[in-house]
mmCIF file of C-alpha atoms in Angstrom:
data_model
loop_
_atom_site.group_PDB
_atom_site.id
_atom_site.type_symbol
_atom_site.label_atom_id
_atom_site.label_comp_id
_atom_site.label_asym_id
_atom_site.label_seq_id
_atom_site.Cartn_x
_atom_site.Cartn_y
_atom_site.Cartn_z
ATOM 1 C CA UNK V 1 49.019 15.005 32.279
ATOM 2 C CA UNK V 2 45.526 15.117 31.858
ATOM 3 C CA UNK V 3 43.279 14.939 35.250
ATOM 4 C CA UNK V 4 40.785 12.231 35.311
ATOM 5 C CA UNK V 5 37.270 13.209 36.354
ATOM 6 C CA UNK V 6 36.342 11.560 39.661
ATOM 7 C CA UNK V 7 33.520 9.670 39.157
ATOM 8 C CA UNK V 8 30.837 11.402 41.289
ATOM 9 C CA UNK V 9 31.524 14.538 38.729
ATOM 10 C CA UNK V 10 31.279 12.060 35.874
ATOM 11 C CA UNK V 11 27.669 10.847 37.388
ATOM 12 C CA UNK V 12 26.395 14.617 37.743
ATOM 13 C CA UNK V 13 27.067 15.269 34.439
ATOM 14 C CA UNK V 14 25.670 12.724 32.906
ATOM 15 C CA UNK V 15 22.624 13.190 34.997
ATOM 16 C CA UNK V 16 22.343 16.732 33.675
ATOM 17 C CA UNK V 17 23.405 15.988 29.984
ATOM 18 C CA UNK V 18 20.431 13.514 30.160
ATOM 19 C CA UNK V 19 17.802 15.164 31.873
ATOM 20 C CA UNK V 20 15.655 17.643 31.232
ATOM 21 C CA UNK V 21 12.949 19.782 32.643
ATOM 22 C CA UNK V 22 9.750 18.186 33.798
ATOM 23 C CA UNK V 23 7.532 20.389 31.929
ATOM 24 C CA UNK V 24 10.026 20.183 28.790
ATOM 25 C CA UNK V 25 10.300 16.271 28.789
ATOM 26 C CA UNK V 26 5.669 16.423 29.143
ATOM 27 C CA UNK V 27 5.771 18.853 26.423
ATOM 28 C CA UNK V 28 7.951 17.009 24.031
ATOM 29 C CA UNK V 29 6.202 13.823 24.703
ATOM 30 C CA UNK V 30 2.679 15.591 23.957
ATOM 31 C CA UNK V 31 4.154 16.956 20.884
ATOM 32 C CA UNK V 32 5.607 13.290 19.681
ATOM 33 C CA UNK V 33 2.069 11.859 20.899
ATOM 34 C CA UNK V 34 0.219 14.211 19.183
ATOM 35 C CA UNK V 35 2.193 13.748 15.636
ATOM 36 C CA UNK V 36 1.798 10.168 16.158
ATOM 37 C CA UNK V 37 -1.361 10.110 16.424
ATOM 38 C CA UNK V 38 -2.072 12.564 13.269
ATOM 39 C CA UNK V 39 -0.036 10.119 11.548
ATOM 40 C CA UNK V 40 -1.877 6.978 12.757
ATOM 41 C CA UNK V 41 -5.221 8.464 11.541
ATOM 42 C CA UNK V 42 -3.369 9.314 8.075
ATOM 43 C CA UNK V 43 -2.413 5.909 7.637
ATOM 44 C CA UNK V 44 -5.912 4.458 8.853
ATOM 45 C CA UNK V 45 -7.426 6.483 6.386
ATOM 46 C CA UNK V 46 -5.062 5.292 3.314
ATOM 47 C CA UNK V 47 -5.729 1.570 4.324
ATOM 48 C CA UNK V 48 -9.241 2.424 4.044
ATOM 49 C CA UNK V 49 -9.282 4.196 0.504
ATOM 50 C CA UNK V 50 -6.693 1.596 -0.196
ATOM 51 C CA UNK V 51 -9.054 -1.430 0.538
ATOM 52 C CA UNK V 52 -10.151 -3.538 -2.634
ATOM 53 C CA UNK V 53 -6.176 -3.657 -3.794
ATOM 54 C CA UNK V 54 -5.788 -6.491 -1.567
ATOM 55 C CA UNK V 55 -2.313 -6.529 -3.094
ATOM 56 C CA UNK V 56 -1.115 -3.337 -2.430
ATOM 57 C CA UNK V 57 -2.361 -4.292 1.684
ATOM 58 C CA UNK V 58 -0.428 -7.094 1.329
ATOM 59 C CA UNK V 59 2.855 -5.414 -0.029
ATOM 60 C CA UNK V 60 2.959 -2.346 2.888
ATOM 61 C CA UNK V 61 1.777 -4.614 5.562
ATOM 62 C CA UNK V 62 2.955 -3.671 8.786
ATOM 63 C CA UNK V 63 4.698 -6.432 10.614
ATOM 64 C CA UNK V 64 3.719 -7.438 14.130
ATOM 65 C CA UNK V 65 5.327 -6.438 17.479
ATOM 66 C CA UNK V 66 5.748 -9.735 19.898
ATOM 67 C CA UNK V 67 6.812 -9.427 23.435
ATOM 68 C CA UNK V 68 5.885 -6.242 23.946
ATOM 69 C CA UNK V 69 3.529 -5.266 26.974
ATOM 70 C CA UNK V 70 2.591 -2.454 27.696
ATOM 71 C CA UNK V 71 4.984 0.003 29.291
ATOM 72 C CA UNK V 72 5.614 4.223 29.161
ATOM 73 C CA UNK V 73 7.978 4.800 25.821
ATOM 74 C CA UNK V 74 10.503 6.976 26.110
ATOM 75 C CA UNK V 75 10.916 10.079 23.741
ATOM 76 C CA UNK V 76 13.850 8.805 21.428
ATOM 77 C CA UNK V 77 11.594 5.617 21.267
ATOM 78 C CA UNK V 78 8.446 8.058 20.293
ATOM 79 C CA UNK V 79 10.545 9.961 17.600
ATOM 80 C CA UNK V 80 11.341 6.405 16.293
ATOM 81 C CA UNK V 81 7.980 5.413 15.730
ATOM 82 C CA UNK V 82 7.261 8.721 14.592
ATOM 83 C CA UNK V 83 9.695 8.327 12.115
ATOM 84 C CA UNK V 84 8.548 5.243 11.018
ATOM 85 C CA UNK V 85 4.480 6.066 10.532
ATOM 86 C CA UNK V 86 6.256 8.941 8.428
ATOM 87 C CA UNK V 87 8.016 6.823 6.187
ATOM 88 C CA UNK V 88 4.511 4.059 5.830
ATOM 89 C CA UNK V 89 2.327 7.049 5.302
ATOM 90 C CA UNK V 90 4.388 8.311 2.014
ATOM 91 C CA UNK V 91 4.933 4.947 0.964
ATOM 92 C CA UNK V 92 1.127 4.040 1.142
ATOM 93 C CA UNK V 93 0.579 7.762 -0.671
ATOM 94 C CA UNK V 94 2.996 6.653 -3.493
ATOM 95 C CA UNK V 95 1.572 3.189 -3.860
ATOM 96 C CA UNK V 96 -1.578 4.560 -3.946
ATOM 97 C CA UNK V 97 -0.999 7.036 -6.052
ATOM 98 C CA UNK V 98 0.867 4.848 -9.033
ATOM 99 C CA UNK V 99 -1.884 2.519 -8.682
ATOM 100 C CA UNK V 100 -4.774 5.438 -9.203
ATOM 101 C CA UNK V 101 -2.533 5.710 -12.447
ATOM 102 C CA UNK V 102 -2.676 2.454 -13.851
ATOM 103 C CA UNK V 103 -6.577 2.629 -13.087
ATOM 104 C CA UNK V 104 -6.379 5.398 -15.328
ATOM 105 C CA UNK V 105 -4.559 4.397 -17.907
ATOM 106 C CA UNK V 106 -6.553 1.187 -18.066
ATOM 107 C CA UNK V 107 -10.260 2.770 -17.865
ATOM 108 C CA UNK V 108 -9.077 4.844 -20.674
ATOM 109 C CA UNK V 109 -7.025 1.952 -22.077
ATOM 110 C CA UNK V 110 -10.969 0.196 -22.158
ATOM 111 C CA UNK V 111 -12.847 3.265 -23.872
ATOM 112 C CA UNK V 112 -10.138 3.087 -26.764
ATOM 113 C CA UNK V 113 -11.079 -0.709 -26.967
ATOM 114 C CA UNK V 114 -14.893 0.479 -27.500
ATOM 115 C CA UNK V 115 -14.350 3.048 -29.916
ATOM 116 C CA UNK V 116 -11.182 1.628 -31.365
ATOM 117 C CA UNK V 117 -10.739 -2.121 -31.407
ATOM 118 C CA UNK V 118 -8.766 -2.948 -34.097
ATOM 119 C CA UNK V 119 -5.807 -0.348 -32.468
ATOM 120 C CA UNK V 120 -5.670 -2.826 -29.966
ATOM 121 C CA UNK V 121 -6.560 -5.884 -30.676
ATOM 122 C CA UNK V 122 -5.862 -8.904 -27.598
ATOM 123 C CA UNK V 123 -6.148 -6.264 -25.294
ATOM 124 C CA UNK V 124 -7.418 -7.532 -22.031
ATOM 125 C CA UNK V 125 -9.197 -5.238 -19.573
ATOM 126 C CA UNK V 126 -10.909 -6.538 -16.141
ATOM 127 C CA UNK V 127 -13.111 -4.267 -13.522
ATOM 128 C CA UNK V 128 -10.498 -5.135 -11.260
ATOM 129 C CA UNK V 129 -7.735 -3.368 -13.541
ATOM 130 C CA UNK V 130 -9.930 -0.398 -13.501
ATOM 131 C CA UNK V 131 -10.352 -0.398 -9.823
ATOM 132 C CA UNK V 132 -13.845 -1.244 -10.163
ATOM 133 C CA UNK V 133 -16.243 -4.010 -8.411
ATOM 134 C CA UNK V 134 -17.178 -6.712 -10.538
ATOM 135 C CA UNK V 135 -15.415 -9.637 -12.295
ATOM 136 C CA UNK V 136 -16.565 -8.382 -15.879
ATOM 137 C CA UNK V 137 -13.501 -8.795 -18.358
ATOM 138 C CA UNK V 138 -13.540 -6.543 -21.502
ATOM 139 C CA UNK V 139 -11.418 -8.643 -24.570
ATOM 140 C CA UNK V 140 -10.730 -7.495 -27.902
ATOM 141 C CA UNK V 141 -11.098 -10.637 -30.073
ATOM 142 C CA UNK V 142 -11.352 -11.250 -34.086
ATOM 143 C CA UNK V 143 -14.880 -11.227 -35.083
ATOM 144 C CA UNK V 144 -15.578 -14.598 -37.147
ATOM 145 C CA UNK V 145 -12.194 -15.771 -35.480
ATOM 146 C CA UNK V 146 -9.626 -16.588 -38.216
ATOM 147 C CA UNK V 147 -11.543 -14.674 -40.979
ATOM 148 C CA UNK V 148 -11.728 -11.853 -38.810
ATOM 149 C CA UNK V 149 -8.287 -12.301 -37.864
ATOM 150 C CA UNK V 150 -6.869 -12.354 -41.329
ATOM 151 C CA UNK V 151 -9.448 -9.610 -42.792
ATOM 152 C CA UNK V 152 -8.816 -7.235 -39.308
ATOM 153 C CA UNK V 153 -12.254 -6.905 -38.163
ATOM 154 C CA UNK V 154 -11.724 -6.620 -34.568
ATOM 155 C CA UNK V 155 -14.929 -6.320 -31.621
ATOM 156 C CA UNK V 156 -14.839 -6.416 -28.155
ATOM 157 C CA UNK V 157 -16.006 -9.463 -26.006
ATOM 158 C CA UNK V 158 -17.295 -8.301 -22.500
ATOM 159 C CA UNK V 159 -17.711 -11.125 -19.759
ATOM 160 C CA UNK V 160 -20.056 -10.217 -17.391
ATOM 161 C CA UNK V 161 -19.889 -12.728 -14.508
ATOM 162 C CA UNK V 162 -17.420 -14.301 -12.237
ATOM 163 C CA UNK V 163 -15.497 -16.672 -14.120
ATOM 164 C CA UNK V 164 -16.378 -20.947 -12.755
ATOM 165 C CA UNK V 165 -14.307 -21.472 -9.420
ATOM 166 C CA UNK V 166 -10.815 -22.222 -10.351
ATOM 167 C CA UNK V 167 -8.308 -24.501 -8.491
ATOM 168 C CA UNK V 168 -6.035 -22.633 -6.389
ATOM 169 C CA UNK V 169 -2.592 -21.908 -7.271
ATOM 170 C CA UNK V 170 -0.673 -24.844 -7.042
ATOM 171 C CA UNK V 171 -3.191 -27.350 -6.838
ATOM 172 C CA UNK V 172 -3.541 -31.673 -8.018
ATOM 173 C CA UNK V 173 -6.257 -31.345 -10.112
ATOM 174 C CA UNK V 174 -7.903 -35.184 -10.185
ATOM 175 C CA UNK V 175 -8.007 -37.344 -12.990
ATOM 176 C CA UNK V 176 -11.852 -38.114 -13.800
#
């Protein structure tokens, strides 16, 4: 028969299984502190160089903590967030990086529509698209519309203003 451990023993050992050195536990703590906040200034910077693609903040935004004062976290709770800033960090980089693709492959999308536009004709190509500020639109349309259309003469349209304020999505529009 198998003796049972009294509980005092039981209480020791857990208090050494759990414990560690003082100058251990600071160091570890430094360390998680110290990757944290490499991490932290990582992601600040991505927000930053991922600014004007308001959608892209929107998709990886970080949700809020509530009900939480402050208070001393403990390490597995440091690793945790740790872990976590890891995890937003390559998910901005990839987001980031597939959209500084599509930038590309719509600025060069846009030269082919200058030298080009009857390979694509409809194409539509805004500043925005290209990661760019402005609301110009660049649109490949038939020149003398049907004629052109039916003959294949193709130019390019560019827009250079904001477009009239539209309605927001959604939105009654009132009978005049």
């Amino acid at each position: 028969m198998a003796a049972l451990a009294s509980p005092s023993t039981e209480r020791s050992r857990r208090i050494r299984v759990g414990s560690t050195d003082a100058a251990g536990g600071r160091q570890v703590r430094a360390d998680l502190e110290r990757q944290i906040a490499r991490l932290e200034r990582r992601h600040a910077a991505l927000v930053a160089a991922a600014w004007p693609r308001a959608e892209l903040l929107a998709e990886l935004a970080v949700p809020q903590a509530r009900g939480r004062g402050p208070r001393l976290a403990s390490v597995a709770e440091l690793e945790r967030t740790r872990d976590e800033l890891i995890r937003r960090v390559l998910e901005l980089e990839r987001a980031l990086d597939e959209s500084h693709e599509r930038e590309r492959q719509m600025r060069e999308l846009r030269r082919r529509m200058f030298e080009d536009p009857a390979s694509c004709p409809g194409a539509l190509v805004t500043n925005r698209d290209c990661g760019e500020p402005g609301c110009t639109r660049y649109r490949v349309v038939p020149r003398l519309g049907l004629l052109g259309l039916a003959l294949g003469w193709w130019r390019v349209k560019v827009s250079s203003g904001c477009p009239l304020a539209e309605a927001p999505v959604g939105a009654e529009l009132s009978p005049r």
